[in-house]
GROMACS .gro file of C-alpha atoms in nm:
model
  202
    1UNK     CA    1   8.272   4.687   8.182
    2UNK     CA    2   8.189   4.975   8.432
    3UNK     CA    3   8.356   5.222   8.641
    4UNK     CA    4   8.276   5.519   8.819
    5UNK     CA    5   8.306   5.886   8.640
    6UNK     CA    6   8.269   6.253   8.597
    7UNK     CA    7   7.977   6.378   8.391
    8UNK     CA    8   8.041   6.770   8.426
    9UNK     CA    9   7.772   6.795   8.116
   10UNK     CA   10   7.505   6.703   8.415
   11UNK     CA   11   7.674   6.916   8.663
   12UNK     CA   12   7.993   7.154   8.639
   13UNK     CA   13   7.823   7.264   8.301
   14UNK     CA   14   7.523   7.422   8.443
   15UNK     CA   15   7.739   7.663   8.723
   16UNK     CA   16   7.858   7.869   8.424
   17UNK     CA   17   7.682   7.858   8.123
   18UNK     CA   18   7.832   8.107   7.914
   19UNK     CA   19   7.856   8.322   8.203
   20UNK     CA   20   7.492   8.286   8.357
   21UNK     CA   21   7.432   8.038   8.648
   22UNK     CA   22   7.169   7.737   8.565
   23UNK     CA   23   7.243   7.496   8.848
   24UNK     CA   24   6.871   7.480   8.898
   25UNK     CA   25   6.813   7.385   8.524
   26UNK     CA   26   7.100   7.108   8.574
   27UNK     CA   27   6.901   6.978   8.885
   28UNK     CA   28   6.590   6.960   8.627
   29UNK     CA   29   6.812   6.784   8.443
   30UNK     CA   30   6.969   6.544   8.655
   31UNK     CA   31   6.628   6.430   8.799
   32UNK     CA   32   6.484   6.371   8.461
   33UNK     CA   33   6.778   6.144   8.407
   34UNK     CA   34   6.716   5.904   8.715
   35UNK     CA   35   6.440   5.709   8.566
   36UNK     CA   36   6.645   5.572   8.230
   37UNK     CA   37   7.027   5.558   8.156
   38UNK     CA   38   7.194   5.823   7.918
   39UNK     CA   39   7.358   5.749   7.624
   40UNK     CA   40   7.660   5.959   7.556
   41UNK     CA   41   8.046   5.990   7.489
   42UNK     CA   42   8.254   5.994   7.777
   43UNK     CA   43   8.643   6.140   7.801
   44UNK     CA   44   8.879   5.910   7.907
   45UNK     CA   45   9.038   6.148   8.133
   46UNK     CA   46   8.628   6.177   8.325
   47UNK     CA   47   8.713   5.846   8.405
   48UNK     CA   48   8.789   5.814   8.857
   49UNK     CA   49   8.905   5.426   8.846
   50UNK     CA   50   8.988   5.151   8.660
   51UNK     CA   51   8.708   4.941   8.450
   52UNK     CA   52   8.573   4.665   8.613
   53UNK     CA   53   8.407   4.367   8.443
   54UNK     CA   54   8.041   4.335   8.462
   55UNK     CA   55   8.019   3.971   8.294
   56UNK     CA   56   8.239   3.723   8.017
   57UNK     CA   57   7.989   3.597   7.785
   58UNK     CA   58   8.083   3.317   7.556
   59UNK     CA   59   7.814   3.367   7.281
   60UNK     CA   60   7.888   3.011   7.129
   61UNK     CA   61   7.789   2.844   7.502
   62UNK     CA   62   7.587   3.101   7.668
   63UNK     CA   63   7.251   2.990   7.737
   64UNK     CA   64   6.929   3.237   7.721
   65UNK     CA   65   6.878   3.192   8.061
   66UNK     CA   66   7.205   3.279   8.165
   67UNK     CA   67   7.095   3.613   8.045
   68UNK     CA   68   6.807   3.707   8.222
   69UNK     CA   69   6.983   3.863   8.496
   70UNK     CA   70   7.300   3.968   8.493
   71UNK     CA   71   7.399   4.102   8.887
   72UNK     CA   72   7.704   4.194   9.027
   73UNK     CA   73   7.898   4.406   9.345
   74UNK     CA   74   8.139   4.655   9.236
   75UNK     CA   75   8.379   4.772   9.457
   76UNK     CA   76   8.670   5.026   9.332
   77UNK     CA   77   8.951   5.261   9.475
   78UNK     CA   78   8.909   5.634   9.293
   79UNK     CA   79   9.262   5.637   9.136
   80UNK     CA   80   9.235   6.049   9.127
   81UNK     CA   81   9.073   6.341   9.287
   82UNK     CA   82   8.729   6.435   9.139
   83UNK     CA   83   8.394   6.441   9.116
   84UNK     CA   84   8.228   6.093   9.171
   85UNK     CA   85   7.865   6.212   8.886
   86UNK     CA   86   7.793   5.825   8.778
   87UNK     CA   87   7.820   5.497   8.656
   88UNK     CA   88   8.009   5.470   8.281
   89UNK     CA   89   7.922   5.141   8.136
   90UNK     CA   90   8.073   4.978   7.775
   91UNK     CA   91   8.133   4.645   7.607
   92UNK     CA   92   8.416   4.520   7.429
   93UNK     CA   93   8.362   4.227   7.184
   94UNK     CA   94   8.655   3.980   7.035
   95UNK     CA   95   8.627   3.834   6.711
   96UNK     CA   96   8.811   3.493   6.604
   97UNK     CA   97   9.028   3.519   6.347
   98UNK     CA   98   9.192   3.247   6.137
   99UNK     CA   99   9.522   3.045   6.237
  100UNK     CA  100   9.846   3.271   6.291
  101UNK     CA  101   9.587   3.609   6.291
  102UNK     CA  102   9.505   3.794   6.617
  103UNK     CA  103   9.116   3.852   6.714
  104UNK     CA  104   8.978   4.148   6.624
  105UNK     CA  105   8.822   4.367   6.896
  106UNK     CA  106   8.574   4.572   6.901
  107UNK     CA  107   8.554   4.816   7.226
  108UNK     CA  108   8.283   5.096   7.311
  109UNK     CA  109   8.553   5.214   7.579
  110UNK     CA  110   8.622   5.630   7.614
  111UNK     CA  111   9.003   5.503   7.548
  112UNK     CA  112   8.894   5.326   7.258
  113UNK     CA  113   8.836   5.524   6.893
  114UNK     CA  114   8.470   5.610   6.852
  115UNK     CA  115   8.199   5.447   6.794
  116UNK     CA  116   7.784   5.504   6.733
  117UNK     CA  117   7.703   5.276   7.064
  118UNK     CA  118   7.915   5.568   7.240
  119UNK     CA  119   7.899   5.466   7.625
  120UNK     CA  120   7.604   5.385   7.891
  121UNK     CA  121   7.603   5.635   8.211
  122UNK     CA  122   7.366   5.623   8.519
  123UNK     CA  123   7.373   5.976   8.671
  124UNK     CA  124   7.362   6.006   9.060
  125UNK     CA  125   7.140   6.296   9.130
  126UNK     CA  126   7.378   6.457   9.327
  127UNK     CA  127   7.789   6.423   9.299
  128UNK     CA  128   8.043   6.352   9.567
  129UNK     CA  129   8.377   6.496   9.636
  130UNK     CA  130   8.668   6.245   9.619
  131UNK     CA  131   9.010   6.181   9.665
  132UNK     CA  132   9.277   5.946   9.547
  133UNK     CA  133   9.203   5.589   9.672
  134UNK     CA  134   8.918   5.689   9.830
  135UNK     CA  135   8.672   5.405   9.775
  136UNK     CA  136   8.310   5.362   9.654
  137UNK     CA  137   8.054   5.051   9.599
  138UNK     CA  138   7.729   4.991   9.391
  139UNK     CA  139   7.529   4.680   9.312
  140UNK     CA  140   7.451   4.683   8.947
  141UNK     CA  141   7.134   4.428   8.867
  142UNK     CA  142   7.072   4.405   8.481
  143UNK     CA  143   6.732   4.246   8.381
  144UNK     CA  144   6.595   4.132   8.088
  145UNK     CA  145   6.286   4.336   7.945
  146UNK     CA  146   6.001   4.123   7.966
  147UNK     CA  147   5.804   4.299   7.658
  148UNK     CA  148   6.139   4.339   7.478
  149UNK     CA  149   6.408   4.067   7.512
  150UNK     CA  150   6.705   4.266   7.311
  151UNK     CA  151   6.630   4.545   7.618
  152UNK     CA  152   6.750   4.506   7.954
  153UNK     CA  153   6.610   4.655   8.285
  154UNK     CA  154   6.913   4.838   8.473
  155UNK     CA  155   6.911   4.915   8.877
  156UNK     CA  156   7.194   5.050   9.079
  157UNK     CA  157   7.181   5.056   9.438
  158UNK     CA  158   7.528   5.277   9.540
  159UNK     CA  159   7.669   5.111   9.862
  160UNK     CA  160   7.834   5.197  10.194
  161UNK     CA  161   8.196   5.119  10.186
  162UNK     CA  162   8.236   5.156  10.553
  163UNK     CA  163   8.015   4.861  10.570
  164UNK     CA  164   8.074   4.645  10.286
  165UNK     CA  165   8.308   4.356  10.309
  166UNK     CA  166   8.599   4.485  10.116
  167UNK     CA  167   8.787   4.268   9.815
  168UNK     CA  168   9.132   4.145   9.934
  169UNK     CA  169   9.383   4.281   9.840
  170UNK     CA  170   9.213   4.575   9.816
  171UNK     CA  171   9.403   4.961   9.682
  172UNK     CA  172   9.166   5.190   9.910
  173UNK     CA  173   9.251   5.401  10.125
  174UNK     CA  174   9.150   5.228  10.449
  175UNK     CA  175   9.378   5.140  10.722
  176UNK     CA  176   9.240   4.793  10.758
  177UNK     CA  177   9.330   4.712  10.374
  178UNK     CA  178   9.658   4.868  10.381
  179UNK     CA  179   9.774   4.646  10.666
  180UNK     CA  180   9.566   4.341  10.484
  181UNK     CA  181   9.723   4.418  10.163
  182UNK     CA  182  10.117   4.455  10.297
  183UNK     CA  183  10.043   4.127  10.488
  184UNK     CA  184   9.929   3.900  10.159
  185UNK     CA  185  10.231   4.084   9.989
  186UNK     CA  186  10.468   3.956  10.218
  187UNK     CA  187  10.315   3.604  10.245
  188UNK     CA  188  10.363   3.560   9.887
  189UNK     CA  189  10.695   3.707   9.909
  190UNK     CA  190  10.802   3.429  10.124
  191UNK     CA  191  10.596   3.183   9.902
  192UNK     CA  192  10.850   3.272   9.622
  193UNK     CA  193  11.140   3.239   9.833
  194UNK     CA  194  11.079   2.896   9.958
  195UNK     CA  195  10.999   2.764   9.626
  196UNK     CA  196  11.299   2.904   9.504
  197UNK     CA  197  11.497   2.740   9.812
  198UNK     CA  198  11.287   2.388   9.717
  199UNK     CA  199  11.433   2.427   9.349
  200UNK     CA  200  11.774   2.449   9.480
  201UNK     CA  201  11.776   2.148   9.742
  202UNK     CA  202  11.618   1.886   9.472
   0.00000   0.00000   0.00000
């Protein structure tokens, strides 16, 4: 899972700390981040959108090549106002249990208790303002280590909303998907309503 975040330990931190000014040292900071990911604890409430799902692996069936590369195009709507500081990355694992038990779950989320594996981030070397709905994109490419298989490579392009193709129905802010998203609601409104009308003439 993924989603973009706040890290105000990389940035809001450094303003003010304890009443002296630092930004520069947070800049150090910040770039000396950009060539590996960070592995810290996030607060759920740093979170700016809903988690979205990087891959479903089926450990029984998956394959080893199926894990070389892992690649995928996130597109989100910011669900508050903030600062949009990085990437926050976790996995959740679900256990079998035996007949009439539930799984068991194990989740690295911030909303989840804590754990030692704490959470992934990829900090953007310099923040951006946002509102509610607003929306952002990145390309996330994970690649297996070629010295060291249990290690993966990570890349993150961040992308152009205004320019790429948006998921329908999408909760942005945009015009163009408020119009698309109001249309497929009322198509499947009227979906229901003739099925219901079928039901009642058989």
């Amino acid at each position: 899972m993924e989603t973009s975040c706040q890290l105000p330990g990389y940035f809001q931190l450094w303003d003010n700390f304890n009443g002296v000014k630092m930004s520069t040292l947070g800049q150090a900071l910040r770039k000396g981040c950009q060539g590996e990911p960070q592995i810290t604890r996030i607060a759920s409430s740093d979170l700016l959108s809903d988690g979205k799902e990087v891959a479903i692996l089926d450990l029984y069936r998956t394959t080893c090549d199926e894990l070389n590369k892992i690649s995928v195009k996130q597109f989100v709507a910011v669900s508050k106002r903030g600062d949009y500081q990085g990437i926050c990355l976790w996995f959740t694992v679900e256990f079998p249990s035996v007949e009439g038990k539930e799984n068991m779950v194990l989740s690295t989320s911030p909303m989840s208790l804590k754990t030692h594996w704490k959470q992934t981030v990829i900090v953007l070397p310099v923040h951006v303002e946002v509102e509610e709905n607003d929306p952002v994109a990145w390309e996330l490419i994970l690649e297996r280590n070629s010295l060291n298989h249990r290690m993966y490579n990570i890349h993150l392009t961040m992308l152009d909303p205004e320019t790429e193709p948006h998921p329908m129905p999408c909760d942005c802010s945009f015009m163009k998907c408020r119009v698309i998203k109001a249309f497929l609601a009322q198509q499947e409104q009227a979906e229901m309503i003739d099925d219901i009308i079928d039901c009642t003439t058989t």
